[in-house]
PDB file of C-alpha atoms in Angstrom:
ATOM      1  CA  UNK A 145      15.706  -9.136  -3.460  1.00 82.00           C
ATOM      2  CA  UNK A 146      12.305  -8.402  -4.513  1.00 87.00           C
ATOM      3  CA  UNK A 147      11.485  -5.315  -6.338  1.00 91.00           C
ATOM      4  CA  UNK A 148       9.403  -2.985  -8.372  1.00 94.00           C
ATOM      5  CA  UNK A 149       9.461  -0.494 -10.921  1.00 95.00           C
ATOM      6  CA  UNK A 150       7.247   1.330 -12.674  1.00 94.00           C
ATOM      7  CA  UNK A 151       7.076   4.481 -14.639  1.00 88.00           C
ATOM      8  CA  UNK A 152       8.047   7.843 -13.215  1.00 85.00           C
ATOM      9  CA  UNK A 153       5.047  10.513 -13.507  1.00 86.00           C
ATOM     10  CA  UNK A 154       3.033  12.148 -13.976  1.00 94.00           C
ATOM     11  CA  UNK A 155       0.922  11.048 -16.879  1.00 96.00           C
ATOM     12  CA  UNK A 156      -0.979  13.474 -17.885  1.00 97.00           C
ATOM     13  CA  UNK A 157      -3.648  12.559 -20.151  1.00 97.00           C
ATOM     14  CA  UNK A 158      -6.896  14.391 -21.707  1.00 97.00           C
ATOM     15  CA  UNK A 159     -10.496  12.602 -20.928  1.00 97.00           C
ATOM     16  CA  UNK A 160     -10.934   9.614 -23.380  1.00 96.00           C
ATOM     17  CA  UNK A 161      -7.317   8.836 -23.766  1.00 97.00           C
ATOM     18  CA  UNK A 162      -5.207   5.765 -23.806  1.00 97.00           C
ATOM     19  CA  UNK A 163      -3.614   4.804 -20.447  1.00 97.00           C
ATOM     20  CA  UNK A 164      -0.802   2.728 -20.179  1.00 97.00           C
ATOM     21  CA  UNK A 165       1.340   2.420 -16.824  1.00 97.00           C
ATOM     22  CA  UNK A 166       4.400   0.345 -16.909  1.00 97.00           C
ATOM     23  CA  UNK A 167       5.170  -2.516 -14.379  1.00 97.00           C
ATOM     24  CA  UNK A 168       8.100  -4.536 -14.200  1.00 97.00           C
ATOM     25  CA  UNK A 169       8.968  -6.835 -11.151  1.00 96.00           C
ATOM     26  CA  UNK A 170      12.275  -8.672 -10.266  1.00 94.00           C
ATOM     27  CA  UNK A 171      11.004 -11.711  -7.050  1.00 90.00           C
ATOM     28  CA  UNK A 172      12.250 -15.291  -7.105  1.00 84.00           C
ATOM     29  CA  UNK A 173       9.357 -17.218  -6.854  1.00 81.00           C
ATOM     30  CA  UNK A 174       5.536 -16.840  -8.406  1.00 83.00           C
ATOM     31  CA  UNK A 175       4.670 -13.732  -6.622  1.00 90.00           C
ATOM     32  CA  UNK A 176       0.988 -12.357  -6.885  1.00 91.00           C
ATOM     33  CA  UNK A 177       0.811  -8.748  -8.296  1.00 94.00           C
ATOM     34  CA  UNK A 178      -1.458  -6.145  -7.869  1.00 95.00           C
ATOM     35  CA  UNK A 179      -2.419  -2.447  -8.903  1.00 97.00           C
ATOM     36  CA  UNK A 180      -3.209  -0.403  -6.113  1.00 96.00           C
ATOM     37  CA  UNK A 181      -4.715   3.239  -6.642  1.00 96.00           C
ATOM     38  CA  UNK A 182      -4.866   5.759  -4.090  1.00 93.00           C
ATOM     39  CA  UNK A 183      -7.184   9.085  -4.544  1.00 92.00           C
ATOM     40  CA  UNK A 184      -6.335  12.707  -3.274  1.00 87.00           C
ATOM     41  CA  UNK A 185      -6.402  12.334   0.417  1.00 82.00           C
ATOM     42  CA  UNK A 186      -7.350   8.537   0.367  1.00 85.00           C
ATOM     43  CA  UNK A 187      -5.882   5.753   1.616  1.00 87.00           C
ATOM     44  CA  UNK A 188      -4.724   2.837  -1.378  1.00 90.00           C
ATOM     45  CA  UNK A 189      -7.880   0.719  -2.320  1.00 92.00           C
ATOM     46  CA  UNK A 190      -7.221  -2.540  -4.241  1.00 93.00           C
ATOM     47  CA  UNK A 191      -7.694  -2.154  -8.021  1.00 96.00           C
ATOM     48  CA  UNK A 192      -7.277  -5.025  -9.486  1.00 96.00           C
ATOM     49  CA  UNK A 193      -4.839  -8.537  -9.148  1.00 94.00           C
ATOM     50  CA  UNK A 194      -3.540 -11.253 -10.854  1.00 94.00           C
ATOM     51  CA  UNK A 195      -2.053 -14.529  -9.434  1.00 89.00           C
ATOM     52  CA  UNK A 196      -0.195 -16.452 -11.886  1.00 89.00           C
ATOM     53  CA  UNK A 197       1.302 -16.341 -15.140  1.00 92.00           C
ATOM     54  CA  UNK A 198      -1.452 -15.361 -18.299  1.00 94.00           C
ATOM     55  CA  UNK A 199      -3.584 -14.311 -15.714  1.00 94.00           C
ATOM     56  CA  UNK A 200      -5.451 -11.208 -16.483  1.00 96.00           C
ATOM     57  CA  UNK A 201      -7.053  -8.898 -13.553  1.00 96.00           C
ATOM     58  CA  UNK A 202      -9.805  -6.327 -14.406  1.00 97.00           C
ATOM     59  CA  UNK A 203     -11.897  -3.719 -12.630  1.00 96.00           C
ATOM     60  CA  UNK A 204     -13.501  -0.502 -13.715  1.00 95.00           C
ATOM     61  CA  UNK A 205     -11.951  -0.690 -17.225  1.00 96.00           C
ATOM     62  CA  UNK A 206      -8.578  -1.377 -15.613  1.00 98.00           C
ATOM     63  CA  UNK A 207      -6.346  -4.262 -17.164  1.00 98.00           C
ATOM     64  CA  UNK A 208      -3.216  -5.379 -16.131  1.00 98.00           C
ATOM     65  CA  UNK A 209      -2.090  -9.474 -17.599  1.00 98.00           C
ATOM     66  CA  UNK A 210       0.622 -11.019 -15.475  1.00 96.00           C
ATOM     67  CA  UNK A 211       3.873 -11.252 -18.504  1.00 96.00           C
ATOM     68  CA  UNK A 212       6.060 -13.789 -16.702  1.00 93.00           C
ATOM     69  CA  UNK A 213       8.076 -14.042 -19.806  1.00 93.00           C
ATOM     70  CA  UNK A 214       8.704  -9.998 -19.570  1.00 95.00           C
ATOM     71  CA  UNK A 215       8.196  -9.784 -15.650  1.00 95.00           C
ATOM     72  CA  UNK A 216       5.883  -7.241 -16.676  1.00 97.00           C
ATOM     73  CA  UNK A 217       1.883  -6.428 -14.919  1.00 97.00           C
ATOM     74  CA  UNK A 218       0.836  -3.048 -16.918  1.00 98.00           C
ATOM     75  CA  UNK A 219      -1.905  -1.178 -16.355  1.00 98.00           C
ATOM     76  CA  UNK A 220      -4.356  -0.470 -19.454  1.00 98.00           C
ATOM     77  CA  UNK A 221      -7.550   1.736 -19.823  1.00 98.00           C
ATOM     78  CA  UNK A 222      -8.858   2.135 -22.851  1.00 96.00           C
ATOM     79  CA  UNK A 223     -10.495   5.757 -21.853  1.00 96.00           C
ATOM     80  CA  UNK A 224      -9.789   7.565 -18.721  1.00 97.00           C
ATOM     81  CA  UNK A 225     -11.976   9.772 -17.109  1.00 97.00           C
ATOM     82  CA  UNK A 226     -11.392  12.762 -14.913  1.00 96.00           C
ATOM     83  CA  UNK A 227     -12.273  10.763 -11.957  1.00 96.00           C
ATOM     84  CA  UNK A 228      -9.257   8.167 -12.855  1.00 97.00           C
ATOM     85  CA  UNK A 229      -6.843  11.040 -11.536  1.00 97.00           C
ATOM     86  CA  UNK A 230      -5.136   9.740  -8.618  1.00 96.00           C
ATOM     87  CA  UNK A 231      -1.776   7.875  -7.637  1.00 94.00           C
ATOM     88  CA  UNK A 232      -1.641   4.385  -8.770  1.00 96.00           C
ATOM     89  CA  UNK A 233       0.984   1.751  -7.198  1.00 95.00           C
ATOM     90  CA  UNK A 234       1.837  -1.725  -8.751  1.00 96.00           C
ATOM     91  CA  UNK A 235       3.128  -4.218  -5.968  1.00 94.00           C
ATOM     92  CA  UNK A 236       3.975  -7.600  -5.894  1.00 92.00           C
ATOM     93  CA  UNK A 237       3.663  -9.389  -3.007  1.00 88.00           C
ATOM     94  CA  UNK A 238       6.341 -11.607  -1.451  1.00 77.00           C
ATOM     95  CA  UNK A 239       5.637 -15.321  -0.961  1.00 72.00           C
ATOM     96  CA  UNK A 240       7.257 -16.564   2.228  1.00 71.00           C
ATOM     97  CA  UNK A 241       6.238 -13.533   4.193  1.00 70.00           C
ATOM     98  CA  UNK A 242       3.337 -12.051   1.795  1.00 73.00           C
ATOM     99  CA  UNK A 243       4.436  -8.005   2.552  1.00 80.00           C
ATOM    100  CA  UNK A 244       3.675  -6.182  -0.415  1.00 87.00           C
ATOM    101  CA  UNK A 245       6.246  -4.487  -2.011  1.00 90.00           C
ATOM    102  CA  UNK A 246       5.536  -1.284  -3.673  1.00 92.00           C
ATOM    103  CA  UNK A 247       6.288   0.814  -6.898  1.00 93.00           C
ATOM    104  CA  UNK A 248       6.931   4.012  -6.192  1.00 92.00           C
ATOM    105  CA  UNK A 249       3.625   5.254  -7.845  1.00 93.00           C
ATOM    106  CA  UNK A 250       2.940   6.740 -10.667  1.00 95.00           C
ATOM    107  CA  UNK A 251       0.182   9.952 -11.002  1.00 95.00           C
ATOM    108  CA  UNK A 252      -2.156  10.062 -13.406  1.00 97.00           C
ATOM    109  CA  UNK A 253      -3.982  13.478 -14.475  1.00 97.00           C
ATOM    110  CA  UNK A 254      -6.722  13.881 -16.799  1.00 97.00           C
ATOM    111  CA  UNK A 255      -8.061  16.595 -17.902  1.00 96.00           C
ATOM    112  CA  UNK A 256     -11.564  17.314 -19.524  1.00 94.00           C
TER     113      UNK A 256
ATOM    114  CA  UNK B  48     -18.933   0.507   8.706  1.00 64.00           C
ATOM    115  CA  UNK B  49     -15.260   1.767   7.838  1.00 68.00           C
ATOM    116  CA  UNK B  50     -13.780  -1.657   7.843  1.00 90.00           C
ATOM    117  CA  UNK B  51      -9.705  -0.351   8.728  1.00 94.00           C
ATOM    118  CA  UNK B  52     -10.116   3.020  10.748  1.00 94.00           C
ATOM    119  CA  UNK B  53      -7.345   4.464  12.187  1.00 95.00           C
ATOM    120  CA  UNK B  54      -6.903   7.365  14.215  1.00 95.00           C
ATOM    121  CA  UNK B  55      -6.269  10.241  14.350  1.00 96.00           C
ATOM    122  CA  UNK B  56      -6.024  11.281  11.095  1.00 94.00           C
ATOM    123  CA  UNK B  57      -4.030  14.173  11.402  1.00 95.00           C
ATOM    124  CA  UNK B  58      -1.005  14.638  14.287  1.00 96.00           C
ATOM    125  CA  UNK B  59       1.318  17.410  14.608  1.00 97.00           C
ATOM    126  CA  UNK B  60       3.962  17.331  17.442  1.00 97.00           C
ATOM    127  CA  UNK B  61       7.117  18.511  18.931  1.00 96.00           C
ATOM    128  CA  UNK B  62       9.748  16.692  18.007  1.00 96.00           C
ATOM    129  CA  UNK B  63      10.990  14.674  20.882  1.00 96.00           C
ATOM    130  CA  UNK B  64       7.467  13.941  22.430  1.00 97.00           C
ATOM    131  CA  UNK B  65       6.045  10.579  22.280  1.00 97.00           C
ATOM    132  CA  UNK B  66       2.600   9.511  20.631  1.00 97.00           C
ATOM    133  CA  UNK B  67       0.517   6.756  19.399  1.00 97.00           C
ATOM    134  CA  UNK B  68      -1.280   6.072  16.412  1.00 97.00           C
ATOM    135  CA  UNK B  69      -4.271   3.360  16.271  1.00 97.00           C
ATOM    136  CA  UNK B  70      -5.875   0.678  13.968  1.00 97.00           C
ATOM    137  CA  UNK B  71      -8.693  -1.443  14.137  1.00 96.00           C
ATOM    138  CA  UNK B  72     -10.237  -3.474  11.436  1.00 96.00           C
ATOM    139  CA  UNK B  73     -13.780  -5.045  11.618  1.00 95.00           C
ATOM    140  CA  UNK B  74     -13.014  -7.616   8.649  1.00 92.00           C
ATOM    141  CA  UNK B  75     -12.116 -10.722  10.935  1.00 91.00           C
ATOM    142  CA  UNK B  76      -8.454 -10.446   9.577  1.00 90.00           C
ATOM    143  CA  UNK B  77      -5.860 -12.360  10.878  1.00 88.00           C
ATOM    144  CA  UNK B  78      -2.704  -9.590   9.620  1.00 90.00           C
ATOM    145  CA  UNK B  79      -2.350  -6.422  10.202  1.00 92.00           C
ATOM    146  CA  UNK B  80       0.328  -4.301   8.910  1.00 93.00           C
ATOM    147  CA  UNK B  81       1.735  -0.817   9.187  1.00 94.00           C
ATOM    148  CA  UNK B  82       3.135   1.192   6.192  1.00 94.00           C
ATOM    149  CA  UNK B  83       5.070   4.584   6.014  1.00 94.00           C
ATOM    150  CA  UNK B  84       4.545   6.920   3.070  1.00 92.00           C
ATOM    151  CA  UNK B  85       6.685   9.130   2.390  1.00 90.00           C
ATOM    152  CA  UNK B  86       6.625  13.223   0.766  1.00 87.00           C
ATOM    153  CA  UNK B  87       7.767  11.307  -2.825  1.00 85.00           C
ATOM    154  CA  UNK B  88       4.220   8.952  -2.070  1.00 85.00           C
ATOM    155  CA  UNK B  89       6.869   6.278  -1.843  1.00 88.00           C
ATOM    156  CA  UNK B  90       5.490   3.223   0.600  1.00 90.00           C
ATOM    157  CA  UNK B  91       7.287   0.771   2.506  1.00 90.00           C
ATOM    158  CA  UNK B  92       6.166  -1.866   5.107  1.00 90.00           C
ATOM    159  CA  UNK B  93       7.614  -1.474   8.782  1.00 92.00           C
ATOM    160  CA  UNK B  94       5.365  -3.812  10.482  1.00 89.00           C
ATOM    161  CA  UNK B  95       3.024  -7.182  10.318  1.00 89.00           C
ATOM    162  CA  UNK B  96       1.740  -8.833  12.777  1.00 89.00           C
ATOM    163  CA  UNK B  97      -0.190 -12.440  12.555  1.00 86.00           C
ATOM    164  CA  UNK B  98      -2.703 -13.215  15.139  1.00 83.00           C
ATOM    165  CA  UNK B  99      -0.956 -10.687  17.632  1.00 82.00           C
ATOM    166  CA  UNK B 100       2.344 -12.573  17.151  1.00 85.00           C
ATOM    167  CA  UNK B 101       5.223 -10.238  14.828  1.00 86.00           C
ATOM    168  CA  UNK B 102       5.820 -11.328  12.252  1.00 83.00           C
ATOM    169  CA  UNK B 103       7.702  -8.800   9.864  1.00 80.00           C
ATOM    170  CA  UNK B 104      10.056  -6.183  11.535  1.00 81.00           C
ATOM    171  CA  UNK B 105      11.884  -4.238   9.145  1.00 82.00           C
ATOM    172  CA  UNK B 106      14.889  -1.930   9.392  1.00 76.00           C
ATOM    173  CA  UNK B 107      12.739   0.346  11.638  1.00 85.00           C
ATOM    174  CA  UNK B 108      14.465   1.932  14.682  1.00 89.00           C
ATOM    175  CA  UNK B 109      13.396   0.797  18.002  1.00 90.00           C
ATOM    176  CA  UNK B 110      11.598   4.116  18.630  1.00 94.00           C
ATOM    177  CA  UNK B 111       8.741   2.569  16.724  1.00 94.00           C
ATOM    178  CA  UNK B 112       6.982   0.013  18.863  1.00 92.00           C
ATOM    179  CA  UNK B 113       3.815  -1.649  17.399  1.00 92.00           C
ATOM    180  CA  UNK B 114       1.617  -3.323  20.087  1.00 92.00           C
ATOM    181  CA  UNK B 115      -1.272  -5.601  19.507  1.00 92.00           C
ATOM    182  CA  UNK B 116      -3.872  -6.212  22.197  1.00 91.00           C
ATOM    183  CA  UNK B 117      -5.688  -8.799  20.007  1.00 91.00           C
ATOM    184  CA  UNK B 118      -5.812  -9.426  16.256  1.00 88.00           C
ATOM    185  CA  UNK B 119      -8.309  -7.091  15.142  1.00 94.00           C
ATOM    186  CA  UNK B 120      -6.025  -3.967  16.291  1.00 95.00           C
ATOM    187  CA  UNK B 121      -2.570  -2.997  16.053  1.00 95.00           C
ATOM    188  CA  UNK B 122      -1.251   0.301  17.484  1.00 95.00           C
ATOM    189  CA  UNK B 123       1.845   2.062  16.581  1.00 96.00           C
ATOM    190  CA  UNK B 124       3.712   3.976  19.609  1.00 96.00           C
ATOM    191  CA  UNK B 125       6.344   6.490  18.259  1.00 96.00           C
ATOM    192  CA  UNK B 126       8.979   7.578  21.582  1.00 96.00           C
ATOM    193  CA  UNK B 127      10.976  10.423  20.739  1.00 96.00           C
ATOM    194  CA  UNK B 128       9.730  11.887  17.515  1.00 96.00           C
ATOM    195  CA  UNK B 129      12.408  13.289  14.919  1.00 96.00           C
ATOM    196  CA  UNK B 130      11.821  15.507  11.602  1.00 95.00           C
ATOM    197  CA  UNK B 131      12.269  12.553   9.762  1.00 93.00           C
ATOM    198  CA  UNK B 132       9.281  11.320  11.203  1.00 95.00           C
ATOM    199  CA  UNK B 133       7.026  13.139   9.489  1.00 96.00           C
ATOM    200  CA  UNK B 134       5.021  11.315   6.801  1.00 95.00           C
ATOM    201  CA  UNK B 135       1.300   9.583   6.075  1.00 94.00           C
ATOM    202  CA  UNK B 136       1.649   6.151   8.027  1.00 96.00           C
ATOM    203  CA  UNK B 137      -0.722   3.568   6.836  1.00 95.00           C
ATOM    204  CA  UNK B 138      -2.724   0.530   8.784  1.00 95.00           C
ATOM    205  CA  UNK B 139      -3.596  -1.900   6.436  1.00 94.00           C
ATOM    206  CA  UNK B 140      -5.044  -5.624   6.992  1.00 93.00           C
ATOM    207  CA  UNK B 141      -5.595  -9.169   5.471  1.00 90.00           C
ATOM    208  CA  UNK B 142      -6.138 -12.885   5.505  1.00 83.00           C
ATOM    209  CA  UNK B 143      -4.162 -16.015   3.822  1.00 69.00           C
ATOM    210  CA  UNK B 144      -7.478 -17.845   4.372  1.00 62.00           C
ATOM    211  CA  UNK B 145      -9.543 -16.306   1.484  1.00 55.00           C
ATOM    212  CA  UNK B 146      -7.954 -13.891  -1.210  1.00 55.00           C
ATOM    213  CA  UNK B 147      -4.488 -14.849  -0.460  1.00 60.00           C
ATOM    214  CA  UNK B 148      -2.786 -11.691   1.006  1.00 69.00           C
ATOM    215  CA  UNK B 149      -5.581  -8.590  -0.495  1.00 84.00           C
ATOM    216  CA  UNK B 150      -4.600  -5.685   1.956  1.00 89.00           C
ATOM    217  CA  UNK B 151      -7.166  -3.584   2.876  1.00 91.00           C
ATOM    218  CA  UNK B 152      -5.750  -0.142   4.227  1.00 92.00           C
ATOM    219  CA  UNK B 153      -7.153   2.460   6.091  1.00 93.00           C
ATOM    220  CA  UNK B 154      -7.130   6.126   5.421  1.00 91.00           C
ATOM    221  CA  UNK B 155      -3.676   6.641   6.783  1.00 94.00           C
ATOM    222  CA  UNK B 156      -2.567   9.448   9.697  1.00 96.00           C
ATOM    223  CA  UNK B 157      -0.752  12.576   8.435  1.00 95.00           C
ATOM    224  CA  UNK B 158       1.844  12.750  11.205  1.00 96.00           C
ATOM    225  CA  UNK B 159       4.023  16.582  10.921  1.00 97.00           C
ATOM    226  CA  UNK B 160       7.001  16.859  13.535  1.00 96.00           C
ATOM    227  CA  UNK B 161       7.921  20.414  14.145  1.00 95.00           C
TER     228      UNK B 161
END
């Protein structure tokens, strides 16, 4: 079936790092993929998506490129900031019933 | 306008008593779905529902019982509430029309079973 993994966490990272958050998906198909991220508290708010192969999604200084040769979508940020900390899910989304299915989150921590 | 609200936001209950959890979204969405989060953050569907029709049930057990009046809410009745119960359940919505399946969630209910 239809899966995702990503990395375990947390990542903790000081303010102006690097971020890089492995995705890898297994789903028959061309399944859309997304990166979710969901603040203390919060509820998951969309982050940024990609719908085919090559495609590249973007938001905030988020990027994640849809690898179909490496099943891969991971998450880039060339400088976090303390307000990046939060818990951030990659999901794919199934296409004959379009559920997403979920990573099981990775947490991200920077610190000033 | 809080475009998926669901309340309440927190519940704490005896296990073996019955409640219900709602969701309404204001976006004109045709899906609605209902997620369970876990104490490891992990997330997993349970429910979706398609203009009021169900469409997704997964392995849920039969205590759960989503109910939806029309398509812009779906409720979630729990009957007999066990320990296990306990995590953040999420309401989340979207549309195959435009943005092919974006879910937009709501702030989720923190349900504790004592």
């Amino acid at each position: 079936g239809n899966s995702v993994t990503q990395m375990e966490g947390p990542v903790t990272l000081s303010e102006e790092a690097f971020l890089t958050i492995n995705c890898t998906y297994t789903a028959t198909g061309y399944p859309s993929l997304f990166w979710y991220v969901q603040y203390p508290g919060e509820g998951l708010q969309l982050l940024l998506k990609a719908t085919k192969a090559d495609d590249k999604g973007s938001n905030k200084g988020f990027e994640a490129t849809y690898r179909k040769e490496t099943t891969s979508f991971h998450l880039e940020k060339g400088s976090v900031q303390v307000s990046d900390s939060a818990v951030y899910f990659c999901a794919l989304s199934d296409q004959n019933t379009d559920k997403l299915i979920f990573g099981t989150g990775t947490r991200l921590q920077v610190f000033p | 306008d809080t475009a998926v609200s669901q309340t309440p936001k927190y519940l704490v209950t005896q296990m073996g008593n019955d409640k219900s959890i709602k969701c309404e979204q204001n976006l004109g969405h045709d899906t609605m779905y209902w997620y369970k989060q876990d104490s490891k953050k992990f997330l997993k569907i349970m429910f979706s529902y398609n203009n009021k029709e169900l469409i997704i049930n997964e392995t849920v057990p039969n205590r759960f019982s989503p109910k939806s009046p029309d398509k812009a809410h779906l409720n979630l009745h729990i009957n007999s509430l066990e320990l296990g119960d306990s995590a953040v359940y999420f309401c989340a919505s979207s549309t195959r029309t435009v943005a092919k399946n974006i879910q937009y969630f709501g702030a989720g209910t923190r349900l504790s079973v004592l």
